[in-house]
Amino acid sequence: MLIELEELFSLKASSKQLQLYFHGQALVPRYIKADQGKLRQVLINILGNAIKFTQKGQIDLYVSVDAQTLTFAISDTGPGIDSKSLDKLFLAFEQGDIGLESREGTGLGLSISKKFVRLMGGDLSVNSQKGQGSTFVFHIPLVITNGMPTDTDSEAMVQPVCVAPNQLNFAFLLLMMSKRIELPSLISYV
């Protein structure tokens, strides 16, 4: 998956004359148990933002592994984020000053990413200062497997989905998208 993402974002980065580097991907075990869809979406959201907001310089994705944790850090040489914007960065439908100026996006990408990382048992944080770029870091539990699916893996593929009381409706849509459930098949679960 990391190789595919590197190929995908290399084209976008080079079109803006940015350098894109992936570090440490050889350290990741060949087979791990993780929600590939959520992990991929989080990386797409953060890398996409880094390329969107960086005008010159580079973006680096670092992957590190220890006995129980898989860590991703995405750093850029972009404009950075002011402290006022940092406070609301992970809130749904909120954007920082730079995002508002660009008139791109909805303010959902980082909110979704934070929720996805939490659903995978991890946490997402950011370190940034205006004028000095940003670094987004997230950790998820590392579970190494032999590559063979288990019974619990197949059970997790189909789950009922509904909106819990007092939850935002976009959470329902995100779950549908993350599970790639089409509306007609969803109706049979509700």
PDB file of C-alpha atoms in Angstrom:
ATOM      1  CA  MET A   1       0.000   0.000   0.000  1.00  0.00           C
ATOM      2  CA  LEU A   2       2.797   2.455   0.825  1.00  0.00           C
ATOM      3  CA  ILE A   3       4.427   1.892  -2.548  1.00  0.00           C
ATOM      4  CA  GLU A   4       1.100   2.631  -4.286  1.00  0.00           C
ATOM      5  CA  LEU A   5       0.645   5.823  -2.257  1.00  0.00           C
ATOM      6  CA  GLU A   6       4.192   6.929  -3.026  1.00  0.00           C
ATOM      7  CA  GLU A   7       3.569   6.466  -6.747  1.00  0.00           C
ATOM      8  CA  LEU A   8       0.217   8.271  -6.558  1.00  0.00           C
ATOM      9  CA  PHE A   9       1.500  11.289  -4.639  1.00  0.00           C
ATOM     10  CA  SER A  10       4.852  11.523  -6.455  1.00  0.00           C
ATOM     11  CA  LEU A  11       2.992  12.712  -9.540  1.00  0.00           C
ATOM     12  CA  LYS A  12       1.092  15.368  -7.585  1.00  0.00           C
ATOM     13  CA  ALA A  13       4.237  16.512  -5.787  1.00  0.00           C
ATOM     14  CA  SER A  14       6.339  16.716  -8.933  1.00  0.00           C
ATOM     15  CA  SER A  15       3.630  18.743 -10.691  1.00  0.00           C
ATOM     16  CA  LYS A  16       4.167  21.379  -7.969  1.00  0.00           C
ATOM     17  CA  GLN A  17       7.953  20.907  -8.081  1.00  0.00           C
ATOM     18  CA  LEU A  18       7.955  19.463  -4.556  1.00  0.00           C
ATOM     19  CA  GLN A  19      10.112  16.624  -3.306  1.00  0.00           C
ATOM     20  CA  LEU A  20       8.314  13.646  -1.743  1.00  0.00           C
ATOM     21  CA  TYR A  21      10.212  11.096   0.334  1.00  0.00           C
ATOM     22  CA  PHE A  22       8.987   7.928   2.033  1.00  0.00           C
ATOM     23  CA  HIS A  23      11.304   6.686   4.805  1.00  0.00           C
ATOM     24  CA  GLY A  24      11.278   3.360   6.648  1.00  0.00           C
ATOM     25  CA  GLN A  25       8.713   1.465   4.619  1.00  0.00           C
ATOM     26  CA  ALA A  26      11.092  -1.511   4.420  1.00  0.00           C
ATOM     27  CA  LEU A  27      10.779  -1.815   8.220  1.00  0.00           C
ATOM     28  CA  VAL A  28       7.054  -2.589   8.058  1.00  0.00           C
ATOM     29  CA  PRO A  29       6.371  -6.335   8.310  1.00  0.00           C
ATOM     30  CA  ARG A  30       4.882  -7.837   5.169  1.00  0.00           C
ATOM     31  CA  TYR A  31       1.637  -8.890   6.864  1.00  0.00           C
ATOM     32  CA  ILE A  32       0.016  -6.845   9.584  1.00  0.00           C
ATOM     33  CA  LYS A  33      -3.529  -6.839  10.890  1.00  0.00           C
ATOM     34  CA  ALA A  34      -4.960  -3.378  10.303  1.00  0.00           C
ATOM     35  CA  ASP A  35      -7.923  -1.776   8.626  1.00  0.00           C
ATOM     36  CA  GLN A  36      -6.285  -1.085   5.275  1.00  0.00           C
ATOM     37  CA  GLY A  37      -9.145   1.122   4.078  1.00  0.00           C
ATOM     38  CA  LYS A  38      -8.977   3.417   7.096  1.00  0.00           C
ATOM     39  CA  LEU A  39      -5.172   3.477   7.157  1.00  0.00           C
ATOM     40  CA  ARG A  40      -5.045   4.302   3.465  1.00  0.00           C
ATOM     41  CA  GLN A  41      -7.645   7.074   3.828  1.00  0.00           C
ATOM     42  CA  VAL A  42      -5.791   8.681   6.740  1.00  0.00           C
ATOM     43  CA  LEU A  43      -2.538   8.700   4.763  1.00  0.00           C
ATOM     44  CA  ILE A  44      -4.312  10.065   1.666  1.00  0.00           C
ATOM     45  CA  ASN A  45      -5.926  12.862   3.699  1.00  0.00           C
ATOM     46  CA  ILE A  46      -2.719  13.956   5.410  1.00  0.00           C
ATOM     47  CA  LEU A  47      -0.430  13.587   2.388  1.00  0.00           C
ATOM     48  CA  GLY A  48      -3.012  15.326   0.199  1.00  0.00           C
ATOM     49  CA  ASN A  49      -3.154  18.281   2.593  1.00  0.00           C
ATOM     50  CA  ALA A  50       0.635  18.447   2.790  1.00  0.00           C
ATOM     51  CA  ILE A  51       0.915  18.662  -0.993  1.00  0.00           C
ATOM     52  CA  LYS A  52      -2.041  21.046  -1.301  1.00  0.00           C
ATOM     53  CA  PHE A  53      -0.665  23.574   1.193  1.00  0.00           C
ATOM     54  CA  THR A  54       3.089  23.266   0.530  1.00  0.00           C
ATOM     55  CA  GLN A  55       4.267  25.668  -2.158  1.00  0.00           C
ATOM     56  CA  LYS A  56       7.992  24.815  -2.113  1.00  0.00           C
ATOM     57  CA  GLY A  57      10.248  22.330  -0.447  1.00  0.00           C
ATOM     58  CA  GLN A  58       9.361  18.801   0.495  1.00  0.00           C
ATOM     59  CA  ILE A  59       7.051  16.353   2.188  1.00  0.00           C
ATOM     60  CA  ASP A  60       8.418  13.403   4.160  1.00  0.00           C
ATOM     61  CA  LEU A  61       6.544  10.332   5.337  1.00  0.00           C
ATOM     62  CA  TYR A  62       8.373   8.431   8.076  1.00  0.00           C
ATOM     63  CA  VAL A  63       7.309   4.959   9.171  1.00  0.00           C
ATOM     64  CA  SER A  64       8.705   3.392  12.314  1.00  0.00           C
ATOM     65  CA  VAL A  65       7.993   0.084  13.986  1.00  0.00           C
ATOM     66  CA  ASP A  66       8.503  -1.133  17.514  1.00  0.00           C
ATOM     67  CA  ALA A  67       7.290  -4.318  19.205  1.00  0.00           C
ATOM     68  CA  GLN A  68       3.696  -3.099  19.595  1.00  0.00           C
ATOM     69  CA  THR A  69       3.270   0.097  17.578  1.00  0.00           C
ATOM     70  CA  LEU A  70       3.310   1.252  13.973  1.00  0.00           C
ATOM     71  CA  THR A  71       4.016   4.991  13.771  1.00  0.00           C
ATOM     72  CA  PHE A  72       3.557   7.319  10.819  1.00  0.00           C
ATOM     73  CA  ALA A  73       4.852  10.893  10.724  1.00  0.00           C
ATOM     74  CA  ILE A  74       4.151  13.205   7.797  1.00  0.00           C
ATOM     75  CA  SER A  75       6.206  16.415   7.748  1.00  0.00           C
ATOM     76  CA  ASP A  76       6.056  19.261   5.278  1.00  0.00           C
ATOM     77  CA  THR A  77       7.778  22.578   4.620  1.00  0.00           C
ATOM     78  CA  GLY A  78       4.441  24.301   4.097  1.00  0.00           C
ATOM     79  CA  PRO A  79       3.144  27.499   5.683  1.00  0.00           C
ATOM     80  CA  GLY A  80       2.511  25.921   9.076  1.00  0.00           C
ATOM     81  CA  ILE A  81      -0.581  26.358  11.192  1.00  0.00           C
ATOM     82  CA  ASP A  82      -1.184  29.169  13.666  1.00  0.00           C
ATOM     83  CA  SER A  83      -2.142  28.293  17.254  1.00  0.00           C
ATOM     84  CA  LYS A  84      -5.732  29.575  16.814  1.00  0.00           C
ATOM     85  CA  SER A  85      -6.264  27.200  13.891  1.00  0.00           C
ATOM     86  CA  LEU A  86      -4.567  24.288  15.689  1.00  0.00           C
ATOM     87  CA  ASP A  87      -7.288  24.360  18.347  1.00  0.00           C
ATOM     88  CA  LYS A  88     -10.026  23.571  15.807  1.00  0.00           C
ATOM     89  CA  LEU A  89      -8.047  21.580  13.251  1.00  0.00           C
ATOM     90  CA  PHE A  90      -9.635  18.197  14.037  1.00  0.00           C
ATOM     91  CA  LEU A  91     -13.210  19.488  14.344  1.00  0.00           C
ATOM     92  CA  ALA A  92     -15.694  18.569  11.607  1.00  0.00           C
ATOM     93  CA  PHE A  93     -16.321  21.261   8.985  1.00  0.00           C
ATOM     94  CA  GLU A  94     -13.596  23.507  10.418  1.00  0.00           C
ATOM     95  CA  GLN A  95     -10.587  24.761   8.491  1.00  0.00           C
ATOM     96  CA  GLY A  96      -7.554  26.782   9.446  1.00  0.00           C
ATOM     97  CA  ASP A  97      -6.867  30.199   7.947  1.00  0.00           C
ATOM     98  CA  ILE A  98      -4.772  28.708   5.129  1.00  0.00           C
ATOM     99  CA  GLY A  99      -7.535  26.223   4.259  1.00  0.00           C
ATOM    100  CA  LEU A 100     -10.145  28.965   4.155  1.00  0.00           C
ATOM    101  CA  GLU A 101      -7.925  31.094   1.914  1.00  0.00           C
ATOM    102  CA  SER A 102      -7.391  28.209  -0.509  1.00  0.00           C
ATOM    103  CA  ARG A 103     -11.171  27.702  -0.858  1.00  0.00           C
ATOM    104  CA  GLU A 104     -10.589  23.973  -1.246  1.00  0.00           C
ATOM    105  CA  GLY A 105     -11.968  21.141   0.823  1.00  0.00           C
ATOM    106  CA  THR A 106     -14.768  20.862   3.353  1.00  0.00           C
ATOM    107  CA  GLY A 107     -12.936  20.705   6.659  1.00  0.00           C
ATOM    108  CA  LEU A 108     -13.726  17.003   7.072  1.00  0.00           C
ATOM    109  CA  GLY A 109     -10.441  15.313   6.123  1.00  0.00           C
ATOM    110  CA  LEU A 110      -8.580  15.715   9.407  1.00  0.00           C
ATOM    111  CA  SER A 111     -11.704  15.107  11.490  1.00  0.00           C
ATOM    112  CA  ILE A 112     -12.287  11.847   9.621  1.00  0.00           C
ATOM    113  CA  SER A 113      -8.615  10.936   9.933  1.00  0.00           C
ATOM    114  CA  LYS A 114      -8.610  11.442  13.707  1.00  0.00           C
ATOM    115  CA  LYS A 115     -11.766   9.313  14.070  1.00  0.00           C
ATOM    116  CA  PHE A 116     -10.336   6.560  11.835  1.00  0.00           C
ATOM    117  CA  VAL A 117      -7.062   6.454  13.777  1.00  0.00           C
ATOM    118  CA  ARG A 118      -9.005   6.202  17.049  1.00  0.00           C
ATOM    119  CA  LEU A 119     -11.153   3.393  15.602  1.00  0.00           C
ATOM    120  CA  MET A 120      -7.899   1.567  14.821  1.00  0.00           C
ATOM    121  CA  GLY A 121      -6.826   1.954  18.473  1.00  0.00           C
ATOM    122  CA  GLY A 122      -4.413   4.849  18.005  1.00  0.00           C
ATOM    123  CA  ASP A 123      -4.142   8.604  18.177  1.00  0.00           C
ATOM    124  CA  LEU A 124      -3.363  11.425  15.742  1.00  0.00           C
ATOM    125  CA  SER A 125      -1.628  14.658  16.706  1.00  0.00           C
ATOM    126  CA  VAL A 126      -0.012  17.636  15.003  1.00  0.00           C
ATOM    127  CA  ASN A 127       2.965  19.833  15.768  1.00  0.00           C
ATOM    128  CA  SER A 128       3.124  23.054  13.792  1.00  0.00           C
ATOM    129  CA  GLN A 129       4.077  26.697  13.918  1.00  0.00           C
ATOM    130  CA  LYS A 130       3.104  29.349  11.421  1.00  0.00           C
ATOM    131  CA  GLY A 131       5.886  29.739   8.863  1.00  0.00           C
ATOM    132  CA  GLN A 132       7.675  26.512   9.848  1.00  0.00           C
ATOM    133  CA  GLY A 133       5.708  23.643   8.342  1.00  0.00           C
ATOM    134  CA  SER A 134       3.726  20.907  10.052  1.00  0.00           C
ATOM    135  CA  THR A 135       4.215  17.371  11.294  1.00  0.00           C
ATOM    136  CA  PHE A 136       1.265  15.029  11.728  1.00  0.00           C
ATOM    137  CA  VAL A 137       1.981  11.885  13.753  1.00  0.00           C
ATOM    138  CA  PHE A 138      -0.220   8.884  14.389  1.00  0.00           C
ATOM    139  CA  HIS A 139       0.340   5.573  16.103  1.00  0.00           C
ATOM    140  CA  ILE A 140      -1.662   2.389  15.705  1.00  0.00           C
ATOM    141  CA  PRO A 141      -1.213  -0.985  17.372  1.00  0.00           C
ATOM    142  CA  LEU A 142       1.064  -3.349  15.463  1.00  0.00           C
ATOM    143  CA  VAL A 143      -0.263  -6.886  15.092  1.00  0.00           C
ATOM    144  CA  ILE A 144       1.888  -9.080  12.856  1.00  0.00           C
ATOM    145  CA  THR A 145       0.104 -11.942  11.079  1.00  0.00           C
ATOM    146  CA  ASN A 146       1.092 -14.745   8.738  1.00  0.00           C
ATOM    147  CA  GLY A 147      -1.044 -13.338   5.907  1.00  0.00           C
ATOM    148  CA  MET A 148      -3.815 -15.916   6.183  1.00  0.00           C
ATOM    149  CA  PRO A 149      -7.285 -14.505   6.960  1.00  0.00           C
ATOM    150  CA  THR A 150      -8.937 -15.768  10.131  1.00  0.00           C
ATOM    151  CA  ASP A 151     -12.614 -16.335  10.942  1.00  0.00           C
ATOM    152  CA  THR A 152     -12.708 -13.068  12.883  1.00  0.00           C
ATOM    153  CA  ASP A 153     -11.362 -11.219   9.832  1.00  0.00           C
ATOM    154  CA  SER A 154     -14.258 -12.413   7.666  1.00  0.00           C
ATOM    155  CA  GLU A 155     -16.807 -11.610  10.400  1.00  0.00           C
ATOM    156  CA  ALA A 156     -15.488  -8.061  10.599  1.00  0.00           C
ATOM    157  CA  MET A 157     -16.083  -7.533   6.896  1.00  0.00           C
ATOM    158  CA  VAL A 158     -19.889  -7.256   7.218  1.00  0.00           C
ATOM    159  CA  GLN A 159     -21.250  -5.275  10.140  1.00  0.00           C
ATOM    160  CA  PRO A 160     -24.554  -3.542  10.747  1.00  0.00           C
ATOM    161  CA  VAL A 161     -24.220   0.220  10.453  1.00  0.00           C
ATOM    162  CA  CYS A 162     -26.498   2.858  11.943  1.00  0.00           C
ATOM    163  CA  VAL A 163     -26.284   6.303  13.471  1.00  0.00           C
ATOM    164  CA  ALA A 164     -26.053   6.286  17.254  1.00  0.00           C
ATOM    165  CA  PRO A 165     -28.228   8.797  19.113  1.00  0.00           C
ATOM    166  CA  ASN A 166     -26.781  12.331  19.266  1.00  0.00           C
ATOM    167  CA  GLN A 167     -24.139  11.642  16.595  1.00  0.00           C
ATOM    168  CA  LEU A 168     -23.474  13.773  13.537  1.00  0.00           C
ATOM    169  CA  ASN A 169     -24.957  12.383  10.326  1.00  0.00           C
ATOM    170  CA  PHE A 170     -21.601  12.595   8.554  1.00  0.00           C
ATOM    171  CA  ALA A 171     -20.336   9.822  10.861  1.00  0.00           C
ATOM    172  CA  PHE A 172     -22.954   7.529   9.346  1.00  0.00           C
ATOM    173  CA  LEU A 173     -21.812   8.415   5.837  1.00  0.00           C
ATOM    174  CA  LEU A 174     -18.171   7.851   6.782  1.00  0.00           C
ATOM    175  CA  LEU A 175     -18.940   4.399   8.095  1.00  0.00           C
ATOM    176  CA  MET A 176     -20.799   3.562   4.896  1.00  0.00           C
ATOM    177  CA  MET A 177     -17.874   4.791   2.809  1.00  0.00           C
ATOM    178  CA  SER A 178     -15.252   3.045   4.946  1.00  0.00           C
ATOM    179  CA  LYS A 179     -17.087  -0.272   4.622  1.00  0.00           C
ATOM    180  CA  ARG A 180     -17.895   0.379   0.959  1.00  0.00           C
ATOM    181  CA  ILE A 181     -21.527  -0.508   1.659  1.00  0.00           C
ATOM    182  CA  GLU A 182     -23.975   0.644  -0.978  1.00  0.00           C
ATOM    183  CA  LEU A 183     -27.293   2.070   0.144  1.00  0.00           C
ATOM    184  CA  PRO A 184     -29.471  -0.825  -1.135  1.00  0.00           C
ATOM    185  CA  SER A 185     -27.424  -3.367   0.834  1.00  0.00           C
ATOM    186  CA  LEU A 186     -27.447  -1.090   3.867  1.00  0.00           C
ATOM    187  CA  ILE A 187     -31.240  -1.056   4.035  1.00  0.00           C
ATOM    188  CA  SER A 188     -31.281  -4.781   4.797  1.00  0.00           C
ATOM    189  CA  TYR A 189     -29.225  -4.141   7.952  1.00  0.00           C
ATOM    190  CA  VAL A 190     -31.267  -1.273   9.396  1.00  0.00           C
TER     191      VAL A 190
END
